[in-house]
Structures are given as C-alpha cells and as structure tokens.
C-alpha cells in the first residue's frame, strides 16, 4: 500500500499530515 495517501490511512498506520491542504481524515477505502 502506498504511503503517499492524501487523506486516507489504513488503521495499522499513523495519521499522515494533509498534503492537499485538507485535514488528515481517518477514512478507510
């Protein structure tokens, strides 16, 4: 899985900082 997600992060990974100016939302695809 890529670790350059914009605002989607797997539950097993820590939240990443917003890349597109958006808040880091815990959204699982």
mmCIF file with all atom_site columns, N, CA and C in Angstrom:
data_model
loop_
_atom_site.group_PDB
_atom_site.id
_atom_site.type_symbol
_atom_site.label_atom_id
_atom_site.label_alt_id
_atom_site.label_comp_id
_atom_site.label_asym_id
_atom_site.label_entity_id
_atom_site.label_seq_id
_atom_site.pdbx_PDB_ins_code
_atom_site.Cartn_x
_atom_site.Cartn_y
_atom_site.Cartn_z
_atom_site.occupancy
_atom_site.B_iso_or_equiv
_atom_site.pdbx_formal_charge
_atom_site.auth_seq_id
_atom_site.auth_comp_id
_atom_site.auth_asym_id
_atom_site.auth_atom_id
_atom_site.pdbx_PDB_model_num
ATOM 1  N N  . UNK A 1 1  ? 0.838   -1.203 0.000  1.00 0.00 ? 1  UNK A N  1
ATOM 2  C CA . UNK A 1 1  ? 0.000   0.000  0.000  1.00 0.00 ? 1  UNK A CA 1
ATOM 3  C C  . UNK A 1 1  ? 0.875   1.256  0.000  1.00 0.00 ? 1  UNK A C  1
ATOM 4  N N  . UNK A 1 2  ? 0.534   2.229  -0.795 1.00 0.00 ? 2  UNK A N  1
ATOM 5  C CA . UNK A 1 2  ? 1.326   3.467  -0.887 1.00 0.00 ? 2  UNK A CA 1
ATOM 6  C C  . UNK A 1 2  ? 1.234   4.293  0.389  1.00 0.00 ? 2  UNK A C  1
ATOM 7  N N  . UNK A 1 3  ? 2.349   4.925  0.765  1.00 0.00 ? 3  UNK A N  1
ATOM 8  C CA . UNK A 1 3  ? 2.315   5.750  1.976  1.00 0.00 ? 3  UNK A CA 1
ATOM 9  C C  . UNK A 1 3  ? 2.303   7.229  1.600  1.00 0.00 ? 3  UNK A C  1
ATOM 10 N N  . UNK A 1 4  ? 1.798   7.520  0.396  1.00 0.00 ? 4  UNK A N  1
ATOM 11 C CA . UNK A 1 4  ? 1.676   8.918  -0.015 1.00 0.00 ? 4  UNK A CA 1
ATOM 12 C C  . UNK A 1 4  ? 0.206   9.273  -0.225 1.00 0.00 ? 4  UNK A C  1
ATOM 13 N N  . UNK A 1 5  ? -0.649  8.639  0.601  1.00 0.00 ? 5  UNK A N  1
ATOM 14 C CA . UNK A 1 5  ? -2.079  8.905  0.513  1.00 0.00 ? 5  UNK A CA 1
ATOM 15 C C  . UNK A 1 5  ? -2.379  10.355 0.901  1.00 0.00 ? 5  UNK A C  1
ATOM 16 N N  . UNK A 1 6  ? -3.437  10.910 0.311  1.00 0.00 ? 6  UNK A N  1
ATOM 17 C CA . UNK A 1 6  ? -3.802  12.290 0.625  1.00 0.00 ? 6  UNK A CA 1
ATOM 18 C C  . UNK A 1 6  ? -4.498  12.384 1.986  1.00 0.00 ? 6  UNK A C  1
ATOM 19 N N  . UNK A 1 7  ? -5.639  11.724 2.091  1.00 0.00 ? 7  UNK A N  1
ATOM 20 C CA . UNK A 1 7  ? -6.356  11.805 3.365  1.00 0.00 ? 7  UNK A CA 1
ATOM 21 C C  . UNK A 1 7  ? -6.922  10.446 3.773  1.00 0.00 ? 7  UNK A C  1
ATOM 22 N N  . UNK A 1 8  ? -6.343  9.378  3.216  1.00 0.00 ? 8  UNK A N  1
ATOM 23 C CA . UNK A 1 8  ? -6.813  8.039  3.584  1.00 0.00 ? 8  UNK A CA 1
ATOM 24 C C  . UNK A 1 8  ? -5.671  7.250  4.184  1.00 0.00 ? 8  UNK A C  1
ATOM 25 N N  . UNK A 1 9  ? -5.913  6.691  5.361  1.00 0.00 ? 9  UNK A N  1
ATOM 26 C CA . UNK A 1 9  ? -4.861  5.925  6.024  1.00 0.00 ? 9  UNK A CA 1
ATOM 27 C C  . UNK A 1 9  ? -5.433  4.636  6.597  1.00 0.00 ? 9  UNK A C  1
ATOM 28 N N  . UNK A 1 10 ? -4.743  3.525  6.380  1.00 0.00 ? 10 UNK A N  1
ATOM 29 C CA . UNK A 1 10 ? -5.151  2.252  6.991  1.00 0.00 ? 10 UNK A CA 1
ATOM 30 C C  . UNK A 1 10 ? -5.104  2.356  8.513  1.00 0.00 ? 10 UNK A C  1
ATOM 31 N N  . UNK A 1 11 ? -5.886  1.532  9.195  1.00 0.00 ? 11 UNK A N  1
ATOM 32 C CA . UNK A 1 11 ? -5.928  1.586  10.661 1.00 0.00 ? 11 UNK A CA 1
ATOM 33 C C  . UNK A 1 11 ? -4.599  1.184  11.281 1.00 0.00 ? 11 UNK A C  1
ATOM 34 N N  . UNK A 1 12 ? -3.768  0.451  10.525 1.00 0.00 ? 12 UNK A N  1
ATOM 35 C CA . UNK A 1 12 ? -2.497  -0.013 11.087 1.00 0.00 ? 12 UNK A CA 1
ATOM 36 C C  . UNK A 1 12 ? -1.389  1.020  10.892 1.00 0.00 ? 12 UNK A C  1
ATOM 37 N N  . UNK A 1 13 ? -1.733  2.153  10.274 1.00 0.00 ? 13 UNK A N  1
ATOM 38 C CA . UNK A 1 13 ? -0.719  3.194  10.075 1.00 0.00 ? 13 UNK A CA 1
ATOM 39 C C  . UNK A 1 13 ? -1.146  4.483  10.770 1.00 0.00 ? 13 UNK A C  1
ATOM 40 N N  . UNK A 1 14 ? -0.176  5.244  11.286 1.00 0.00 ? 14 UNK A N  1
ATOM 41 C CA . UNK A 1 14 ? -0.467  6.512  11.962 1.00 0.00 ? 14 UNK A CA 1
ATOM 42 C C  . UNK A 1 14 ? -0.987  7.551  10.967 1.00 0.00 ? 14 UNK A C  1
ATOM 43 N N  . UNK A 1 15 ? -1.788  8.504  11.433 1.00 0.00 ? 15 UNK A N  1
ATOM 44 C CA . UNK A 1 15 ? -2.326  9.545  10.564 1.00 0.00 ? 15 UNK A CA 1
ATOM 45 C C  . UNK A 1 15 ? -1.220  10.377 9.937  1.00 0.00 ? 15 UNK A C  1
ATOM 46 N N  . UNK A 1 16 ? -1.363  10.692 8.657  1.00 0.00 ? 16 UNK A N  1
ATOM 47 C CA . UNK A 1 16 ? -0.351  11.481 7.964  1.00 0.00 ? 16 UNK A CA 1
ATOM 48 C C  . UNK A 1 16 ? -0.802  12.929 7.841  1.00 0.00 ? 16 UNK A C  1
ATOM 49 N N  . UNK A 1 17 ? 0.141   13.856 7.733  1.00 0.00 ? 17 UNK A N  1
ATOM 50 C CA . UNK A 1 17 ? -0.197  15.276 7.585  1.00 0.00 ? 17 UNK A CA 1
ATOM 51 C C  . UNK A 1 17 ? -0.906  15.526 6.258  1.00 0.00 ? 17 UNK A C  1
ATOM 52 N N  . UNK A 1 18 ? -1.799  16.501 6.215  1.00 0.00 ? 18 UNK A N  1
ATOM 53 C CA . UNK A 1 18 ? -2.536  16.817 4.993  1.00 0.00 ? 18 UNK A CA 1
ATOM 54 C C  . UNK A 1 18 ? -1.608  17.261 3.879  1.00 0.00 ? 18 UNK A C  1
ATOM 55 N N  . UNK A 1 19 ? -1.793  16.706 2.685  1.00 0.00 ? 19 UNK A N  1
ATOM 56 C CA . UNK A 1 19 ? -0.924  17.044 1.545  1.00 0.00 ? 19 UNK A CA 1
ATOM 57 C C  . UNK A 1 19 ? -1.568  18.132 0.684  1.00 0.00 ? 19 UNK A C  1
ATOM 58 N N  . UNK A 1 20 ? -2.899  18.042 0.533  1.00 0.00 ? 20 UNK A N  1
ATOM 59 C CA . UNK A 1 20 ? -3.580  18.995 -0.343 1.00 0.00 ? 20 UNK A CA 1
ATOM 60 C C  . UNK A 1 20 ? -4.227  20.119 0.444  1.00 0.00 ? 20 UNK A C  1
ATOM 61 N N  . UNK A 1 21 ? -3.733  20.368 1.653  1.00 0.00 ? 21 UNK A N  1
ATOM 62 C CA . UNK A 1 21 ? -4.289  21.440 2.463  1.00 0.00 ? 21 UNK A CA 1
ATOM 63 C C  . UNK A 1 21 ? -5.533  20.989 3.216  1.00 0.00 ? 21 UNK A C  1
ATOM 64 N N  . UNK A 1 22 ? -5.871  19.701 3.061  1.00 0.00 ? 22 UNK A N  1
ATOM 65 C CA . UNK A 1 22 ? -7.049  19.177 3.752  1.00 0.00 ? 22 UNK A CA 1
ATOM 66 C C  . UNK A 1 22 ? -6.640  18.545 5.078  1.00 0.00 ? 22 UNK A C  1
ATOM 67 N N  . UNK A 1 23 ? -7.541  18.555 6.071  1.00 0.00 ? 23 UNK A N  1
ATOM 68 C CA . UNK A 1 23 ? -7.253  17.930 7.370  1.00 0.00 ? 23 UNK A CA 1
ATOM 69 C C  . UNK A 1 23 ? -7.097  16.427 7.210  1.00 0.00 ? 23 UNK A C  1
ATOM 70 N N  . UNK A 1 24 ? -6.219  15.828 8.003  1.00 0.00 ? 24 UNK A N  1
ATOM 71 C CA . UNK A 1 24 ? -5.987  14.385 7.919  1.00 0.00 ? 24 UNK A CA 1
ATOM 72 C C  . UNK A 1 24 ? -7.197  13.631 8.456  1.00 0.00 ? 24 UNK A C  1
ATOM 73 N N  . UNK A 1 25 ? -8.020  13.132 7.550  1.00 0.00 ? 25 UNK A N  1
ATOM 74 C CA . UNK A 1 25 ? -9.222  12.412 7.960  1.00 0.00 ? 25 UNK A CA 1
ATOM 75 C C  . UNK A 1 25 ? -8.950  10.912 7.993  1.00 0.00 ? 25 UNK A C  1
ATOM 76 N N  . UNK A 1 26 ? -9.497  10.269 9.023  1.00 0.00 ? 26 UNK A N  1
ATOM 77 C CA . UNK A 1 26 ? -9.292  8.826  9.141  1.00 0.00 ? 26 UNK A CA 1
ATOM 78 C C  . UNK A 1 26 ? -10.330 8.101  8.283  1.00 0.00 ? 26 UNK A C  1
ATOM 79 N N  . UNK A 1 27 ? -10.092 8.064  6.991  1.00 0.00 ? 27 UNK A N  1
ATOM 80 C CA . UNK A 1 27 ? -11.039 7.418  6.076  1.00 0.00 ? 27 UNK A CA 1
ATOM 81 C C  . UNK A 1 27 ? -10.421 6.156  5.490  1.00 0.00 ? 27 UNK A C  1
ATOM 82 N N  . UNK A 1 28 ? -11.144 5.057  5.614  1.00 0.00 ? 28 UNK A N  1
ATOM 83 C CA . UNK A 1 28 ? -10.641 3.789  5.082  1.00 0.00 ? 28 UNK A CA 1
ATOM 84 C C  . UNK A 1 28 ? -11.394 3.440  3.806  1.00 0.00 ? 28 UNK A C  1
ATOM 85 N N  . UNK A 1 29 ? -10.654 3.255  2.731  1.00 0.00 ? 29 UNK A N  1
ATOM 86 C CA . UNK A 1 29 ? -11.304 2.915  1.459  1.00 0.00 ? 29 UNK A CA 1
ATOM 87 C C  . UNK A 1 29 ? -11.809 1.475  1.493  1.00 0.00 ? 29 UNK A C  1
#
